[in-house]
C-alpha positions as a printed NumPy array, in Angstrom:
array([[  0.   ,   0.   ,   0.   ],
       [  1.298,   3.432,  -0.858],
       [  1.005,   6.51 ,   1.332],
       [  1.697,  10.231,   1.117],
       [  4.212,  12.322,   3.028],
       [  3.302,  15.934,   3.76 ],
       [  6.274,  18.02 ,   4.852],
       [  7.235,  21.429,   6.168],
       [ 10.82 ,  22.674,   6.541],
       [ 12.397,  25.867,   7.856],
       [ 15.908,  27.016,   8.81 ],
       [ 16.765,  30.184,  10.781],
       [ 20.001,  31.798,  11.924],
       [ 18.657,  32.392,  15.432],
       [ 19.357,  35.471,  17.556],
       [ 23.053,  35.04 ,  18.425],
       [ 25.014,  33.401,  15.599],
       [ 26.518,  35.518,  12.815],
       [ 25.873,  32.898,  10.122],
       [ 23.614,  29.889,   9.696],
       [ 25.798,  26.788,   9.824],
       [ 22.78 ,  24.473,   9.524],
       [ 21.628,  22.954,   6.261],
       [ 18.988,  20.453,   5.2  ],
       [ 17.843,  18.102,   2.483],
       [ 14.127,  18.376,   1.783],
       [ 12.896,  16.39 ,  -1.189],
       [ 16.02 ,  17.249,  -3.198],
       [ 16.316,  20.873,  -2.052],
       [ 19.062,  22.287,   0.149],
       [ 20.63 ,  25.667,   0.956],
       [ 23.5  ,  27.067,  -1.036],
       [ 26.253,  28.791,   0.959],
       [ 25.522,  32.476,   1.576],
       [ 21.926,  31.974,   0.449],
       [ 19.193,  34.399,   1.45 ],
       [ 17.41 ,  33.641,   4.763],
       [ 14.217,  31.613,   4.442],
       [ 11.215,  33.929,   4.694],
       [  8.696,  31.108,   5.065],
       [  8.621,  27.36 ,   5.486],
       [  9.16 ,  25.018,   2.536],
       [  6.058,  22.841,   2.231],
       [  4.9  ,  20.077,  -0.07 ],
       [  3.619,  16.546,  -0.45 ],
       [  5.198,  13.388,  -1.859],
       [  3.928,   9.949,  -2.763],
       [  5.728,   6.928,  -1.373],
       [  5.826,   5.575,  -4.93 ],
       [  8.974,   7.7  ,  -5.172],
       [ 11.795,   7.539,  -2.635],
       [ 12.018,  10.77 ,  -0.619],
       [ 14.888,  11.924,   1.585],
       [ 14.695,  14.466,   4.403],
       [ 17.504,  15.473,   6.726],
       [ 19.152,  18.112,   8.906],
       [ 22.883,  18.898,   9.029],
       [ 24.296,  21.045,  11.86 ],
       [ 27.783,  22.29 ,  10.987],
       [ 30.592,  22.995,  13.42 ],
       [ 33.932,  24.752,  13.039],
       [ 35.394,  28.235,  13.212],
       [ 34.521,  31.074,  10.82 ],
       [ 32.503,  29.579,   7.942],
       [ 33.885,  26.026,   8.173],
       [ 30.765,  24.602,   9.799],
       [ 28.63 ,  26.147,   7.095],
       [ 30.817,  24.508,   4.434],
       [ 30.724,  21.103,   6.151],
       [ 26.924,  21.06 ,   6.386],
       [ 26.701,  22.311,   2.793],
       [ 28.949,  19.473,   1.557],
       [ 26.783,  16.918,   3.369],
       [ 23.547,  18.459,   2.056],
       [ 24.87 ,  18.598,  -1.505],
       [ 26.092,  14.997,  -1.338],
       [ 22.69 ,  13.886,  -0.033],
       [ 20.931,  15.632,  -2.929],
       [ 22.914,  13.46 ,  -5.362],
       [ 22.35 ,  10.246,  -3.402],
       [ 20.65 ,   7.497,  -5.411],
       [ 18.513,   5.454,  -3.052],
       [ 17.549,   1.926,  -4.053],
       [ 15.891,  -1.025,  -2.308],
       [ 18.597,  -1.269,   0.371],
       [ 18.247,   2.183,   1.925],
       [ 20.148,   1.124,   5.052],
       [ 23.293,   0.431,   3.02 ],
       [ 22.725,   3.485,   0.813],
       [ 22.558,   5.86 ,   3.789],
       [ 25.547,   4.21 ,   5.422],
       [ 27.558,   4.695,   2.232],
       [ 26.418,   8.322,   2.071],
       [ 27.879,   8.95 ,   5.523],
       [ 31.222,   7.484,   4.463],
       [ 31.3  ,   9.59 ,   1.286],
       [ 30.263,  12.827,   3.013],
       [ 32.849,  12.172,   5.709],
       [ 35.567,  11.712,   3.083],
       [ 34.494,  14.833,   1.17 ],
       [ 34.527,  17.006,   4.29 ],
       [ 37.92 ,  15.644,   5.346],
       [ 39.288,  16.288,   1.837],
       [ 38.08 ,  19.897,   1.922],
       [ 39.715,  20.374,   5.339],
       [ 43.048,  18.999,   4.095],
       [ 43.062,  20.997,   0.883],
       [ 42.164,  24.241,   2.666],
       [ 44.329,  23.639,   5.744],
       [ 41.381,  23.664,   8.143],
       [ 42.244,  22.042,  11.449],
       [ 38.703,  21.095,  12.466],
       [ 35.348,  21.124,  10.716],
       [ 32.371,  18.801,  10.692],
       [ 28.625,  18.386,  10.747],
       [ 25.933,  16.236,  12.263],
       [ 23.465,  14.353,  10.072],
       [ 19.918,  13.213,  10.895],
       [ 17.998,  11.729,   7.969],
       [ 14.828,   9.863,   7.065],
       [ 14.263,   8.075,   3.748],
       [ 10.68 ,   7.13 ,   2.814],
       [ 10.013,   4.401,   0.244],
       [  6.931,   2.245,  -0.376],
       [  5.648,   1.508,   3.149],
       [  8.963,   1.865,   4.973],
       [ 11.028,   4.597,   6.603],
       [ 14.782,   4.342,   7.154],
       [ 16.571,   6.406,   9.792],
       [ 20.237,   7.373,   9.776],
       [ 21.936,   9.754,  12.2  ],
       [ 25.371,  10.711,  13.455],
       [ 25.982,  13.413,  16.039],
       [ 23.294,  15.007,  18.23 ],
       [ 20.734,  16.36 ,  15.751],
       [ 17.57 ,  14.553,  16.731],
       [ 14.688,  12.675,  15.127],
       [ 11.404,  12.297,  16.992],
       [  8.268,  10.309,  16.243],
       [  4.823,  11.423,  17.351],
       [  2.606,   8.333,  17.273],
       [ -0.677,   7.645,  19.108],
       [ -0.304,  10.934,  20.96 ],
       [  3.185,  10.156,  22.315],
       [  6.405,  11.893,  21.28 ],
       [  9.564,   9.77 ,  21.408],
       [ 13.136,  10.351,  20.261],
       [ 14.067,   7.579,  17.827],
       [ 17.557,   8.777,  16.872],
       [ 20.635,   8.021,  18.953],
       [ 22.832,  10.831,  20.282],
       [ 26.565,  10.443,  19.726],
       [ 27.945,  12.419,  22.687],
       [ 30.749,  11.967,  25.211],
       [ 30.492,  12.258,  28.989],
       [ 30.54 ,  15.767,  30.42 ],
       [ 30.284,  17.393,  33.862],
       [ 26.826,  18.273,  35.14 ],
       [ 25.503,  21.442,  33.537],
       [ 27.942,  21.282,  30.625],
       [ 26.674,  20.345,  27.172],
       [ 28.273,  17.021,  26.16 ],
       [ 30.687,  17.198,  23.213],
       [ 30.061,  15.045,  20.17 ],
       [ 31.674,  11.627,  20.101],
       [ 30.959,  11.198,  16.384],
       [ 30.139,  13.422,  13.421],
       [ 30.849,  13.728,   9.721],
       [ 34.32 ,  15.172,   9.169],
       [ 36.431,  12.82 ,  11.319],
       [ 39.555,  11.568,   9.486],
       [ 39.532,   7.753,   9.159],
       [ 43.005,   7.701,  10.723],
       [ 41.459,   9.045,  13.941],
       [ 38.284,   6.978,  14.113],
       [ 35.957,   4.979,  11.893],
       [ 32.548,   6.641,  12.035],
       [ 29.545,   4.437,  12.8  ],
       [ 26.161,   6.08 ,  12.084],
       [ 23.067,   4.834,  13.862],
       [ 20.658,   3.076,  11.492],
       [ 17.106,   1.852,  11.976],
       [ 14.177,   0.892,   9.786],
       [ 10.441,   0.456,  10.17 ],
       [  7.015,   0.93 ,   8.624],
       [  4.59 ,   3.82 ,   8.968],
       [  1.111,   4.416,  10.354],
       [ -1.478,   6.893,   9.219],
       [ -1.15 ,  10.118,  11.186],
       [  2.413,   9.579,  12.418],
       [  4.53 ,  12.742,  12.471],
       [  8.32 ,  12.751,  12.284],
       [ 10.383,  15.703,  13.498],
       [ 14.008,  16.166,  12.387],
       [ 15.799,  19.108,  13.991],
       [ 19.074,  20.688,  15.009],
       [ 19.802,  21.354,  18.675],
       [ 18.845,  24.98 ,  18.155],
       [ 15.308,  23.72 ,  18.734],
       [ 15.802,  21.061,  21.413],
       [ 18.146,  23.233,  23.527],
       [ 15.496,  25.973,  23.627],
       [ 12.183,  24.08 ,  23.72 ],
       [ 11.286,  21.124,  25.948],
       [ 10.021,  17.815,  24.594],
       [  6.709,  18.435,  26.342],
       [  6.311,  21.804,  24.614],
       [  7.186,  20.269,  21.25 ],
       [  4.596,  17.535,  21.715],
       [  1.921,  20.07 ,  22.663],
       [  2.527,  22.055,  19.468],
       [  2.536,  18.975,  17.236],
       [ -0.704,  17.723,  18.766],
       [ -2.557,  21.024,  18.441],
       [ -1.392,  22.629,  15.18 ],
       [ -1.4  ,  21.856,  11.484],
       [  1.932,  20.788,  10.032],
       [  2.942,  24.182,   8.604],
       [  1.743,  26.116,  11.656],
       [  3.54 ,  23.671,  13.954],
       [  6.793,  24.232,  12.059],
       [  6.613,  28.021,  12.37 ],
       [  5.396,  27.93 ,  15.975],
       [  8.26 ,  25.67 ,  17.059],
       [ 10.672,  28.119,  15.448],
       [  9.051,  31.056,  17.243],
       [  9.226,  29.249,  20.587],
       [ 12.956,  28.59 ,  20.109],
       [ 13.515,  32.267,  19.235],
       [ 11.384,  33.506,  22.136],
       [ 13.376,  31.325,  24.549],
       [ 16.677,  32.86 ,  23.445],
       [ 17.474,  31.536,  19.965],
       [ 21.082,  30.914,  20.998],
       [ 21.859,  28.665,  18.025],
       [ 20.789,  28.103,  14.437],
       [ 17.392,  26.409,  14.213],
       [ 16.39 ,  23.945,  11.52 ],
       [ 13.126,  21.995,  11.627],
       [ 11.606,  19.43 ,   9.268],
       [  8.187,  17.886,   9.914],
       [  6.885,  14.9  ,   7.918],
       [  3.348,  13.572,   8.326],
       [  2.294,  10.135,   7.049],
       [ -1.172,   9.551,   5.624],
       [ -3.076,   6.473,   4.411],
       [ -1.008,   3.717,   6.012],
       [ -1.441,   1.419,   9.031],
       [  0.451,  -1.17 ,  11.014],
       [  3.358,   0.792,  12.476],
       [  6.411,  -0.779,  13.967],
       [  9.934,   0.471,  14.394],
       [ 12.677,  -2.119,  14.429],
       [ 16.136,  -1.035,  15.408],
       [ 18.864,  -2.311,  13.176],
       [ 22.372,  -1.14 ,  13.8  ],
       [ 24.993,  -1.092,  11.103],
       [ 26.984,  -3.773,  12.92 ],
       [ 23.958,  -6.07 ,  13.056],
       [ 23.422,  -5.707,   9.334],
       [ 27.048,  -6.61 ,   8.618],
       [ 26.72 ,  -9.749,  10.726],
       [ 23.632, -10.751,   8.73 ]])
């Protein structure tokens, strides 16, 4: 059975940062470097007869390096050809984006640059999740909001934000990256939220759930942005919402990359 995916996407510089180091992939669209700020959310609808990819990339690095890293990842994702094995395809994307970011850093003598990645690929009646870093993916199903991505962070003292333990842009000589992968099917009415920490550091999970339960998709996207800005807007804010329609029988089965290799 096929289903439709309605989506709404927005990215904002916030109130503190000088540039927006976030980027996204939204049904083939992403932000060019030094592009004009988004004046409204990007909305649309897709059929599951075609494979659709949505994702958020939160860049890190001095000056404009984070912006370049997230741009490289977004551009690479726009060229990604997804087939029947989306788990392997997204895993290979992470390896390629990691190599491309590392190559840029070497060629431009940048000591440190990188980006997170949090992505969902929809095809037929399935959804595939891939994330590395701390950009989050949530699922609102049957009135309950749950984080379904896995944070890659190191231990930190109380009150200090944990540093990333993994991201795109780590030289293979230092560490082999291992993105978190999972796959499942969808249910009518389920809503997926992909976002950078500019949202989750400013707005509680309870507040997010309240907005998603009470607003239409586009209004929820803009209201979540406004809440993050009203609470300080200390970082860039990127939000993608995807709502599933005309499908039943949801389950979400975790499948790590290592488990797949063993199979």
